[in-house]
Amino acid sequence: MAKTVPTYDLYGERAGNRPDFWLHCETIPSRSSLHRYEIGLHRHESFFQILYISAGSGDARFGTETVALTPPAIVTMPPAVDHGFRFSRDVDGHVFTLLASHLRLSGEVGRFAAEPRVTPLEADDPDGGFVLAALERLAGEWAGRQSGRTDLMEAYLVSVLTLAARLWSRDNPTEGVGEATGETARRMEHLNGLIQQHFRSQKPAQFYAREIGISPTHLNRVVKAATGLTAHAYIARKLIDEAKRALVFTETPAQEIGLALGFADAAYFSRFFLRATGVTPRAFRLAERARLAAQSSE
């Protein structure tokens, strides 16, 4: 009989309470040294991990595949993937564990983060050097607990994953990280930037098509090819994602969340959320927090 792969929040721990963090940071030696520098095959159902290898060496195991680790490098590990590590005793670096539901990735970065990867870094490369510096700053912000650190840590994480996806694509041109390429990818990148800028104003698809310089019909074809969604649904998803994030990770009342997202009143926000998700904002908040608590106690 095949051995069952254990599920952990943090390796070797099975928390009994709801996770009280969206991001956790620790050094690689602090945990691996407790296990003779060998982390057995396991998985995390709700967590995404970034391992930053700054010194030493080792191997990463993704299911049955083994990949050598040569610093400096990062390992990006999505949820629900069997993985393990073997490190040399002089290993150094950090492990960042964050709730996957807190990540809001799309396009090339989302496709990159959907698979386990080892990405080498070079300090003298502008992008690689920035990733190294951002990871050091991320660890420092986590430990320092200064005001404004949540926004800074989120910015560092997005920068790290975006540049890592770019480095991976550059070093693996024949593999790529997704189907959307060329003009479609450029237009989706433009659209994503515009949505990030204007989503609280609830601009219609026609507005975005005009800003990009194509017809609404053409925009719909582009979005459909890249995501499988209509342009209207893709734009609305940003509002829903922001609402979900605020409902789960803040104590802000649903009415205030709706107003901050550009809805005229709480009833309209509730109807919009119900149509998109099948549940009310309050029901979603309760159910999602209960789900996280249940997963944490498994």
PDB file of C-alpha atoms in Angstrom:
ATOM      1  CA  MET A   1       0.000   0.000   0.000  1.00  0.00           C
ATOM      2  CA  ALA A   2       1.327   3.461  -0.912  1.00  0.00           C
ATOM      3  CA  LYS A   3       2.382   5.558   2.039  1.00  0.00           C
ATOM      4  CA  THR A   4       0.073   8.514   2.710  1.00  0.00           C
ATOM      5  CA  VAL A   5       1.734  11.889   2.230  1.00  0.00           C
ATOM      6  CA  PRO A   6       1.049  14.014   5.330  1.00  0.00           C
ATOM      7  CA  THR A   7      -0.537  17.453   5.129  1.00  0.00           C
ATOM      8  CA  TYR A   8       0.894  20.246   7.268  1.00  0.00           C
ATOM      9  CA  ASP A   9       0.470  23.971   7.769  1.00  0.00           C
ATOM     10  CA  LEU A  10       4.151  24.293   8.707  1.00  0.00           C
ATOM     11  CA  TYR A  11       6.285  21.162   8.354  1.00  0.00           C
ATOM     12  CA  GLY A  12       5.898  18.895  11.361  1.00  0.00           C
ATOM     13  CA  GLU A  13       3.029  20.902  12.861  1.00  0.00           C
ATOM     14  CA  ARG A  14      -0.690  20.287  12.729  1.00  0.00           C
ATOM     15  CA  ALA A  15      -2.325  23.413  14.109  1.00  0.00           C
ATOM     16  CA  GLY A  16      -5.587  22.951  16.006  1.00  0.00           C
ATOM     17  CA  ASN A  17      -6.876  26.471  15.556  1.00  0.00           C
ATOM     18  CA  ARG A  18      -7.686  28.752  12.668  1.00  0.00           C
ATOM     19  CA  PRO A  19      -4.459  30.061  11.033  1.00  0.00           C
ATOM     20  CA  ASP A  20      -3.550  33.344  12.740  1.00  0.00           C
ATOM     21  CA  PHE A  21      -1.251  34.517   9.959  1.00  0.00           C
ATOM     22  CA  TRP A  22      -1.413  35.265   6.246  1.00  0.00           C
ATOM     23  CA  LEU A  23       2.396  35.221   5.988  1.00  0.00           C
ATOM     24  CA  HIS A  24       4.967  33.351   8.059  1.00  0.00           C
ATOM     25  CA  CYS A  25       8.746  33.592   7.721  1.00  0.00           C
ATOM     26  CA  GLU A  26      11.531  31.520   9.217  1.00  0.00           C
ATOM     27  CA  THR A  27      15.087  30.587   8.318  1.00  0.00           C
ATOM     28  CA  ILE A  28      15.666  27.294   6.536  1.00  0.00           C
ATOM     29  CA  PRO A  29      18.103  25.990   9.211  1.00  0.00           C
ATOM     30  CA  SER A  30      15.707  26.768  12.082  1.00  0.00           C
ATOM     31  CA  ARG A  31      13.326  23.994  11.005  1.00  0.00           C
ATOM     32  CA  SER A  32      15.407  21.699   8.817  1.00  0.00           C
ATOM     33  CA  SER A  33      18.070  21.283  11.532  1.00  0.00           C
ATOM     34  CA  LEU A  34      15.370  19.729  13.749  1.00  0.00           C
ATOM     35  CA  HIS A  35      14.917  17.026  11.103  1.00  0.00           C
ATOM     36  CA  ARG A  36      18.581  16.384  10.269  1.00  0.00           C
ATOM     37  CA  TYR A  37      18.304  18.724   7.297  1.00  0.00           C
ATOM     38  CA  GLU A  38      15.881  16.440   5.500  1.00  0.00           C
ATOM     39  CA  ILE A  39      12.247  17.458   5.005  1.00  0.00           C
ATOM     40  CA  GLY A  40      10.176  14.419   4.071  1.00  0.00           C
ATOM     41  CA  LEU A  41       7.562  14.356   1.353  1.00  0.00           C
ATOM     42  CA  HIS A  42       4.480  16.337   2.450  1.00  0.00           C
ATOM     43  CA  ARG A  43       1.989  18.903   1.190  1.00  0.00           C
ATOM     44  CA  HIS A  44       0.146  22.082   2.232  1.00  0.00           C
ATOM     45  CA  GLU A  45      -3.498  22.343   1.196  1.00  0.00           C
ATOM     46  CA  SER A  46      -4.012  26.069   1.820  1.00  0.00           C
ATOM     47  CA  PHE A  47      -0.522  27.523   1.648  1.00  0.00           C
ATOM     48  CA  PHE A  48       1.858  28.749  -1.035  1.00  0.00           C
ATOM     49  CA  GLN A  49       5.574  28.699  -0.208  1.00  0.00           C
ATOM     50  CA  ILE A  50       8.700  30.472  -1.408  1.00  0.00           C
ATOM     51  CA  LEU A  51      12.054  29.053  -0.326  1.00  0.00           C
ATOM     52  CA  TYR A  52      15.009  31.393  -0.751  1.00  0.00           C
ATOM     53  CA  ILE A  53      18.289  29.438  -0.826  1.00  0.00           C
ATOM     54  CA  SER A  54      21.134  31.874  -0.121  1.00  0.00           C
ATOM     55  CA  ALA A  55      23.931  29.425   0.848  1.00  0.00           C
ATOM     56  CA  GLY A  56      24.735  25.731   0.968  1.00  0.00           C
ATOM     57  CA  SER A  57      23.138  23.228  -1.397  1.00  0.00           C
ATOM     58  CA  GLY A  58      20.529  20.520  -1.578  1.00  0.00           C
ATOM     59  CA  ASP A  59      17.772  18.875  -3.576  1.00  0.00           C
ATOM     60  CA  ALA A  60      14.096  19.666  -4.004  1.00  0.00           C
ATOM     61  CA  ARG A  61      11.709  16.798  -4.562  1.00  0.00           C
ATOM     62  CA  PHE A  62       8.440  17.426  -6.410  1.00  0.00           C
ATOM     63  CA  GLY A  63       6.539  14.141  -6.341  1.00  0.00           C
ATOM     64  CA  THR A  64       8.925  11.740  -8.097  1.00  0.00           C
ATOM     65  CA  GLU A  65      11.081  14.488  -9.665  1.00  0.00           C
ATOM     66  CA  THR A  66      14.296  15.687  -7.987  1.00  0.00           C
ATOM     67  CA  VAL A  67      15.876  19.072  -8.800  1.00  0.00           C
ATOM     68  CA  ALA A  68      19.278  20.255  -7.547  1.00  0.00           C
ATOM     69  CA  LEU A  69      19.411  23.445  -5.481  1.00  0.00           C
ATOM     70  CA  THR A  70      22.375  25.742  -6.098  1.00  0.00           C
ATOM     71  CA  PRO A  71      22.314  29.169  -4.432  1.00  0.00           C
ATOM     72  CA  PRO A  72      21.203  31.761  -4.965  1.00  0.00           C
ATOM     73  CA  ALA A  73      17.856  30.378  -6.073  1.00  0.00           C
ATOM     74  CA  ILE A  74      14.198  30.323  -5.101  1.00  0.00           C
ATOM     75  CA  VAL A  75      11.729  27.465  -4.976  1.00  0.00           C
ATOM     76  CA  THR A  76       8.076  28.364  -5.560  1.00  0.00           C
ATOM     77  CA  MET A  77       5.624  25.780  -4.280  1.00  0.00           C
ATOM     78  CA  PRO A  78       1.853  25.965  -4.918  1.00  0.00           C
ATOM     79  CA  PRO A  79      -0.648  24.264  -2.595  1.00  0.00           C
ATOM     80  CA  ALA A  80      -1.558  20.574  -2.774  1.00  0.00           C
ATOM     81  CA  VAL A  81       1.735  19.444  -4.362  1.00  0.00           C
ATOM     82  CA  ASP A  82       3.768  16.665  -2.735  1.00  0.00           C
ATOM     83  CA  HIS A  83       7.259  17.980  -2.026  1.00  0.00           C
ATOM     84  CA  GLY A  84      10.301  17.522   0.185  1.00  0.00           C
ATOM     85  CA  PHE A  85      13.888  18.747   0.561  1.00  0.00           C
ATOM     86  CA  ARG A  86      17.347  17.560   1.485  1.00  0.00           C
ATOM     87  CA  PHE A  87      19.787  20.287   2.540  1.00  0.00           C
ATOM     88  CA  SER A  88      23.495  20.461   3.288  1.00  0.00           C
ATOM     89  CA  ARG A  89      24.353  21.445   6.854  1.00  0.00           C
ATOM     90  CA  ASP A  90      25.649  24.842   5.726  1.00  0.00           C
ATOM     91  CA  VAL A  91      22.327  25.761   4.109  1.00  0.00           C
ATOM     92  CA  ASP A  92      20.974  29.244   4.700  1.00  0.00           C
ATOM     93  CA  GLY A  93      18.019  31.268   3.522  1.00  0.00           C
ATOM     94  CA  HIS A  94      14.363  31.777   4.372  1.00  0.00           C
ATOM     95  CA  VAL A  95      11.022  30.022   3.953  1.00  0.00           C
ATOM     96  CA  PHE A  96       7.985  32.225   3.342  1.00  0.00           C
ATOM     97  CA  THR A  97       4.617  30.523   3.882  1.00  0.00           C
ATOM     98  CA  LEU A  98       1.474  32.434   2.940  1.00  0.00           C
ATOM     99  CA  LEU A  99      -2.206  31.703   2.542  1.00  0.00           C
ATOM    100  CA  ALA A 100      -2.766  30.901  -1.124  1.00  0.00           C
ATOM    101  CA  SER A 101      -6.127  32.657  -1.012  1.00  0.00           C
ATOM    102  CA  HIS A 102      -4.271  35.879  -0.197  1.00  0.00           C
ATOM    103  CA  LEU A 103      -2.409  35.774  -3.525  1.00  0.00           C
ATOM    104  CA  ARG A 104      -4.058  37.605  -6.407  1.00  0.00           C
ATOM    105  CA  LEU A 105      -2.058  36.455  -9.406  1.00  0.00           C
ATOM    106  CA  SER A 106      -3.150  36.328 -13.020  1.00  0.00           C
ATOM    107  CA  GLY A 107      -1.738  35.968 -16.502  1.00  0.00           C
ATOM    108  CA  GLU A 108       1.855  34.826 -16.867  1.00  0.00           C
ATOM    109  CA  VAL A 109       2.590  35.172 -13.140  1.00  0.00           C
ATOM    110  CA  GLY A 110      -0.428  33.079 -12.196  1.00  0.00           C
ATOM    111  CA  ARG A 111       0.574  30.349 -14.626  1.00  0.00           C
ATOM    112  CA  PHE A 112       4.146  30.440 -13.328  1.00  0.00           C
ATOM    113  CA  ALA A 113       2.994  30.100  -9.717  1.00  0.00           C
ATOM    114  CA  ALA A 114       0.645  27.210 -10.504  1.00  0.00           C
ATOM    115  CA  GLU A 115       3.527  24.716 -10.850  1.00  0.00           C
ATOM    116  CA  PRO A 116       6.468  23.946  -8.524  1.00  0.00           C
ATOM    117  CA  ARG A 117       9.646  25.525  -9.896  1.00  0.00           C
ATOM    118  CA  VAL A 118      13.293  26.161  -9.011  1.00  0.00           C
ATOM    119  CA  THR A 119      14.461  29.510 -10.397  1.00  0.00           C
ATOM    120  CA  PRO A 120      18.202  30.339 -10.267  1.00  0.00           C
ATOM    121  CA  LEU A 121      19.105  33.931  -9.472  1.00  0.00           C
ATOM    122  CA  GLU A 122      22.160  35.991 -10.361  1.00  0.00           C
ATOM    123  CA  ALA A 123      23.109  38.956  -8.203  1.00  0.00           C
ATOM    124  CA  ASP A 124      24.645  40.852 -11.143  1.00  0.00           C
ATOM    125  CA  ASP A 125      21.463  40.473 -13.234  1.00  0.00           C
ATOM    126  CA  PRO A 126      19.132  43.474 -12.651  1.00  0.00           C
ATOM    127  CA  ASP A 127      16.009  41.344 -12.214  1.00  0.00           C
ATOM    128  CA  GLY A 128      17.748  38.624 -10.221  1.00  0.00           C
ATOM    129  CA  GLY A 129      19.458  41.190  -8.001  1.00  0.00           C
ATOM    130  CA  PHE A 130      16.134  42.883  -7.301  1.00  0.00           C
ATOM    131  CA  VAL A 131      14.541  39.561  -6.325  1.00  0.00           C
ATOM    132  CA  LEU A 132      17.407  38.840  -3.914  1.00  0.00           C
ATOM    133  CA  ALA A 133      17.128  42.283  -2.328  1.00  0.00           C
ATOM    134  CA  ALA A 134      13.320  42.063  -2.133  1.00  0.00           C
ATOM    135  CA  LEU A 135      13.479  38.706  -0.344  1.00  0.00           C
ATOM    136  CA  GLU A 136      15.938  40.074   2.215  1.00  0.00           C
ATOM    137  CA  ARG A 137      13.708  43.100   2.760  1.00  0.00           C
ATOM    138  CA  LEU A 138      10.645  40.852   3.013  1.00  0.00           C
ATOM    139  CA  ALA A 139      12.278  38.820   5.784  1.00  0.00           C
ATOM    140  CA  GLY A 140      13.335  42.016   7.540  1.00  0.00           C
ATOM    141  CA  GLU A 141       9.853  43.542   7.372  1.00  0.00           C
ATOM    142  CA  TRP A 142       8.306  40.357   8.718  1.00  0.00           C
ATOM    143  CA  ALA A 143      10.689  40.314  11.668  1.00  0.00           C
ATOM    144  CA  GLY A 144      10.608  44.072  12.305  1.00  0.00           C
ATOM    145  CA  ARG A 145       6.835  44.431  12.720  1.00  0.00           C
ATOM    146  CA  GLN A 146       6.904  48.134  11.897  1.00  0.00           C
ATOM    147  CA  SER A 147       3.936  50.199  10.769  1.00  0.00           C
ATOM    148  CA  GLY A 148       2.927  49.719   7.144  1.00  0.00           C
ATOM    149  CA  ARG A 149       4.693  46.388   6.869  1.00  0.00           C
ATOM    150  CA  THR A 150       1.682  44.495   5.460  1.00  0.00           C
ATOM    151  CA  ASP A 151       1.511  46.711   2.368  1.00  0.00           C
ATOM    152  CA  LEU A 152       5.284  46.505   1.924  1.00  0.00           C
ATOM    153  CA  MET A 153       5.339  42.721   2.290  1.00  0.00           C
ATOM    154  CA  GLU A 154       2.550  42.328  -0.262  1.00  0.00           C
ATOM    155  CA  ALA A 155       4.448  44.577  -2.680  1.00  0.00           C
ATOM    156  CA  TYR A 156       7.656  42.584  -2.219  1.00  0.00           C
ATOM    157  CA  LEU A 157       5.831  39.288  -2.779  1.00  0.00           C
ATOM    158  CA  VAL A 158       4.187  40.459  -5.997  1.00  0.00           C
ATOM    159  CA  SER A 159       7.520  41.863  -7.235  1.00  0.00           C
ATOM    160  CA  VAL A 160       9.358  38.635  -6.430  1.00  0.00           C
ATOM    161  CA  LEU A 161       6.833  36.395  -8.182  1.00  0.00           C
ATOM    162  CA  THR A 162       6.467  38.703 -11.191  1.00  0.00           C
ATOM    163  CA  LEU A 163      10.215  38.908 -11.767  1.00  0.00           C
ATOM    164  CA  ALA A 164      10.662  35.188 -11.067  1.00  0.00           C
ATOM    165  CA  ALA A 165       8.099  34.433 -13.788  1.00  0.00           C
ATOM    166  CA  ARG A 166       9.999  36.726 -16.159  1.00  0.00           C
ATOM    167  CA  LEU A 167      13.320  35.058 -15.335  1.00  0.00           C
ATOM    168  CA  TRP A 168      11.810  31.595 -15.806  1.00  0.00           C
ATOM    169  CA  SER A 169      10.388  32.505 -19.198  1.00  0.00           C
ATOM    170  CA  ARG A 170      13.710  34.003 -20.257  1.00  0.00           C
ATOM    171  CA  ASP A 171      15.711  30.948 -19.170  1.00  0.00           C
ATOM    172  CA  ASN A 172      13.157  28.411 -20.462  1.00  0.00           C
ATOM    173  CA  PRO A 173      11.935  29.928 -23.749  1.00  0.00           C
ATOM    174  CA  THR A 174      10.785  26.611 -25.197  1.00  0.00           C
ATOM    175  CA  GLU A 175       8.696  25.713 -22.140  1.00  0.00           C
ATOM    176  CA  GLY A 176       6.974  28.990 -21.337  1.00  0.00           C
ATOM    177  CA  VAL A 177       4.419  29.229 -18.566  1.00  0.00           C
ATOM    178  CA  GLY A 178       1.170  29.522 -20.487  1.00  0.00           C
ATOM    179  CA  GLU A 179      -0.699  29.735 -23.727  1.00  0.00           C
ATOM    180  CA  ALA A 180      -1.312  33.474 -23.944  1.00  0.00           C
ATOM    181  CA  THR A 181       1.595  34.910 -25.941  1.00  0.00           C
ATOM    182  CA  GLY A 182       2.392  37.738 -28.308  1.00  0.00           C
ATOM    183  CA  GLU A 183      -0.239  40.371 -28.898  1.00  0.00           C
ATOM    184  CA  THR A 184      -2.808  38.640 -26.702  1.00  0.00           C
ATOM    185  CA  ALA A 185      -0.420  38.627 -23.738  1.00  0.00           C
ATOM    186  CA  ARG A 186       0.479  42.299 -24.259  1.00  0.00           C
ATOM    187  CA  ARG A 187      -3.169  43.315 -24.400  1.00  0.00           C
ATOM    188  CA  MET A 188      -3.997  41.274 -21.306  1.00  0.00           C
ATOM    189  CA  GLU A 189      -1.100  42.950 -19.493  1.00  0.00           C
ATOM    190  CA  HIS A 190      -2.488  46.346 -20.528  1.00  0.00           C
ATOM    191  CA  LEU A 191      -5.987  45.344 -19.450  1.00  0.00           C
ATOM    192  CA  ASN A 192      -4.805  44.087 -16.058  1.00  0.00           C
ATOM    193  CA  GLY A 193      -3.046  47.376 -15.395  1.00  0.00           C
ATOM    194  CA  LEU A 194      -6.142  49.351 -16.321  1.00  0.00           C
ATOM    195  CA  ILE A 195      -8.391  47.158 -14.167  1.00  0.00           C
ATOM    196  CA  GLN A 196      -6.058  47.605 -11.196  1.00  0.00           C
ATOM    197  CA  GLN A 197      -6.273  51.364 -11.699  1.00  0.00           C
ATOM    198  CA  HIS A 198     -10.013  51.702 -12.299  1.00  0.00           C
ATOM    199  CA  PHE A 199     -11.854  48.702 -10.808  1.00  0.00           C
ATOM    200  CA  ARG A 200     -13.271  50.707  -7.896  1.00  0.00           C
ATOM    201  CA  SER A 201     -14.882  53.046 -10.427  1.00  0.00           C
ATOM    202  CA  GLN A 202     -16.650  50.037 -11.995  1.00  0.00           C
ATOM    203  CA  LYS A 203     -15.859  51.043 -15.570  1.00  0.00           C
ATOM    204  CA  PRO A 204     -17.618  48.970 -18.274  1.00  0.00           C
ATOM    205  CA  ALA A 205     -15.849  46.775 -20.814  1.00  0.00           C
ATOM    206  CA  GLN A 206     -16.310  49.481 -23.459  1.00  0.00           C
ATOM    207  CA  PHE A 207     -14.120  51.829 -21.412  1.00  0.00           C
ATOM    208  CA  TYR A 208     -11.271  49.311 -21.272  1.00  0.00           C
ATOM    209  CA  ALA A 209     -11.569  48.508 -24.975  1.00  0.00           C
ATOM    210  CA  ARG A 210     -11.327  52.212 -25.805  1.00  0.00           C
ATOM    211  CA  GLU A 211      -8.278  52.675 -23.568  1.00  0.00           C
ATOM    212  CA  ILE A 212      -6.521  49.702 -25.196  1.00  0.00           C
ATOM    213  CA  GLY A 213      -7.498  50.897 -28.685  1.00  0.00           C
ATOM    214  CA  ILE A 214      -9.615  47.958 -29.838  1.00  0.00           C
ATOM    215  CA  SER A 215     -13.331  47.307 -30.222  1.00  0.00           C
ATOM    216  CA  PRO A 216     -15.364  45.790 -27.340  1.00  0.00           C
ATOM    217  CA  THR A 217     -15.923  42.703 -29.498  1.00  0.00           C
ATOM    218  CA  HIS A 218     -12.186  42.302 -30.073  1.00  0.00           C
ATOM    219  CA  LEU A 219     -11.488  42.808 -26.352  1.00  0.00           C
ATOM    220  CA  ASN A 220     -13.993  40.085 -25.582  1.00  0.00           C
ATOM    221  CA  ARG A 221     -12.200  37.703 -27.974  1.00  0.00           C
ATOM    222  CA  VAL A 222      -8.809  38.511 -26.414  1.00  0.00           C
ATOM    223  CA  VAL A 223     -10.027  37.918 -22.851  1.00  0.00           C
ATOM    224  CA  LYS A 224     -11.914  34.774 -23.858  1.00  0.00           C
ATOM    225  CA  ALA A 225      -8.803  33.321 -25.508  1.00  0.00           C
ATOM    226  CA  ALA A 226      -6.601  34.068 -22.494  1.00  0.00           C
ATOM    227  CA  THR A 227      -8.953  33.222 -19.625  1.00  0.00           C
ATOM    228  CA  GLY A 228     -12.091  31.542 -20.925  1.00  0.00           C
ATOM    229  CA  LEU A 229     -14.175  34.396 -19.488  1.00  0.00           C
ATOM    230  CA  THR A 230     -16.014  37.225 -21.172  1.00  0.00           C
ATOM    231  CA  ALA A 231     -14.485  40.671 -20.727  1.00  0.00           C
ATOM    232  CA  HIS A 232     -17.381  41.689 -18.488  1.00  0.00           C
ATOM    233  CA  ALA A 233     -16.949  38.613 -16.264  1.00  0.00           C
ATOM    234  CA  TYR A 234     -13.167  39.078 -16.095  1.00  0.00           C
ATOM    235  CA  ILE A 235     -13.518  42.705 -15.003  1.00  0.00           C
ATOM    236  CA  ALA A 236     -16.190  41.795 -12.442  1.00  0.00           C
ATOM    237  CA  ARG A 237     -13.964  39.042 -11.041  1.00  0.00           C
ATOM    238  CA  LYS A 238     -11.531  41.677  -9.790  1.00  0.00           C
ATOM    239  CA  LEU A 239     -14.292  43.226  -7.688  1.00  0.00           C
ATOM    240  CA  ILE A 240     -15.301  39.830  -6.342  1.00  0.00           C
ATOM    241  CA  ASP A 241     -11.693  38.871  -5.542  1.00  0.00           C
ATOM    242  CA  GLU A 242     -11.154  42.133  -3.647  1.00  0.00           C
ATOM    243  CA  ALA A 243     -14.433  41.659  -1.778  1.00  0.00           C
ATOM    244  CA  LYS A 244     -13.536  38.075  -0.817  1.00  0.00           C
ATOM    245  CA  ARG A 245     -10.125  39.125   0.420  1.00  0.00           C
ATOM    246  CA  ALA A 246     -11.563  41.880   2.604  1.00  0.00           C
ATOM    247  CA  LEU A 247     -14.296  39.620   3.974  1.00  0.00           C
ATOM    248  CA  VAL A 248     -11.859  36.904   5.042  1.00  0.00           C
ATOM    249  CA  PHE A 249      -8.811  38.865   6.142  1.00  0.00           C
ATOM    250  CA  THR A 250     -10.348  42.004   7.701  1.00  0.00           C
ATOM    251  CA  GLU A 251     -13.099  42.746  10.191  1.00  0.00           C
ATOM    252  CA  THR A 252     -14.514  45.525   7.993  1.00  0.00           C
ATOM    253  CA  PRO A 253     -18.333  45.306   7.788  1.00  0.00           C
ATOM    254  CA  ALA A 254     -19.672  44.118   4.439  1.00  0.00           C
ATOM    255  CA  GLN A 255     -21.442  47.439   3.920  1.00  0.00           C
ATOM    256  CA  GLU A 256     -18.157  49.352   4.167  1.00  0.00           C
ATOM    257  CA  ILE A 257     -16.416  46.878   1.864  1.00  0.00           C
ATOM    258  CA  GLY A 258     -19.111  47.438  -0.747  1.00  0.00           C
ATOM    259  CA  LEU A 259     -18.842  51.217  -0.493  1.00  0.00           C
ATOM    260  CA  ALA A 260     -15.051  51.048  -0.842  1.00  0.00           C
ATOM    261  CA  LEU A 261     -15.502  48.997  -4.021  1.00  0.00           C
ATOM    262  CA  GLY A 262     -17.782  51.587  -5.601  1.00  0.00           C
ATOM    263  CA  PHE A 263     -21.215  50.147  -4.847  1.00  0.00           C
ATOM    264  CA  ALA A 264     -23.934  52.713  -4.146  1.00  0.00           C
ATOM    265  CA  ASP A 265     -25.452  50.799  -1.245  1.00  0.00           C
ATOM    266  CA  ALA A 266     -25.079  47.612   0.759  1.00  0.00           C
ATOM    267  CA  ALA A 267     -28.080  45.906  -0.843  1.00  0.00           C
ATOM    268  CA  TYR A 268     -26.673  46.342  -4.352  1.00  0.00           C
ATOM    269  CA  PHE A 269     -23.288  44.985  -3.235  1.00  0.00           C
ATOM    270  CA  SER A 270     -24.954  41.996  -1.579  1.00  0.00           C
ATOM    271  CA  ARG A 271     -26.982  41.183  -4.722  1.00  0.00           C
ATOM    272  CA  PHE A 272     -23.875  41.506  -6.930  1.00  0.00           C
ATOM    273  CA  PHE A 273     -21.878  39.214  -4.629  1.00  0.00           C
ATOM    274  CA  LEU A 274     -24.744  36.711  -4.405  1.00  0.00           C
ATOM    275  CA  ARG A 275     -25.092  36.501  -8.206  1.00  0.00           C
ATOM    276  CA  ALA A 276     -21.352  35.931  -8.628  1.00  0.00           C
ATOM    277  CA  THR A 277     -20.759  33.452  -5.806  1.00  0.00           C
ATOM    278  CA  GLY A 278     -24.134  31.973  -4.897  1.00  0.00           C
ATOM    279  CA  VAL A 279     -23.894  33.176  -1.278  1.00  0.00           C
ATOM    280  CA  THR A 280     -24.238  36.473   0.563  1.00  0.00           C
ATOM    281  CA  PRO A 281     -21.127  38.335   1.773  1.00  0.00           C
ATOM    282  CA  ARG A 282     -21.862  37.377   5.382  1.00  0.00           C
ATOM    283  CA  ALA A 283     -22.378  33.710   4.518  1.00  0.00           C
ATOM    284  CA  PHE A 284     -19.142  33.679   2.505  1.00  0.00           C
ATOM    285  CA  ARG A 285     -17.173  35.224   5.380  1.00  0.00           C
ATOM    286  CA  LEU A 286     -18.465  32.649   7.871  1.00  0.00           C
ATOM    287  CA  ALA A 287     -18.036  29.665   5.534  1.00  0.00           C
ATOM    288  CA  GLU A 288     -14.534  30.587   4.348  1.00  0.00           C
ATOM    289  CA  ARG A 289     -13.261  31.175   7.861  1.00  0.00           C
ATOM    290  CA  ALA A 290     -14.778  27.870   8.966  1.00  0.00           C
ATOM    291  CA  ARG A 291     -13.125  26.131   5.988  1.00  0.00           C
ATOM    292  CA  LEU A 292      -9.710  27.526   6.910  1.00  0.00           C
ATOM    293  CA  ALA A 293     -10.215  26.474  10.511  1.00  0.00           C
ATOM    294  CA  ALA A 294     -11.169  22.940   9.449  1.00  0.00           C
ATOM    295  CA  GLN A 295      -8.156  22.599   7.144  1.00  0.00           C
ATOM    296  CA  SER A 296      -5.892  23.890   9.875  1.00  0.00           C
ATOM    297  CA  SER A 297      -7.076  21.183  12.274  1.00  0.00           C
ATOM    298  CA  GLU A 298      -6.627  18.252   9.864  1.00  0.00           C
TER     299      GLU A 298
END
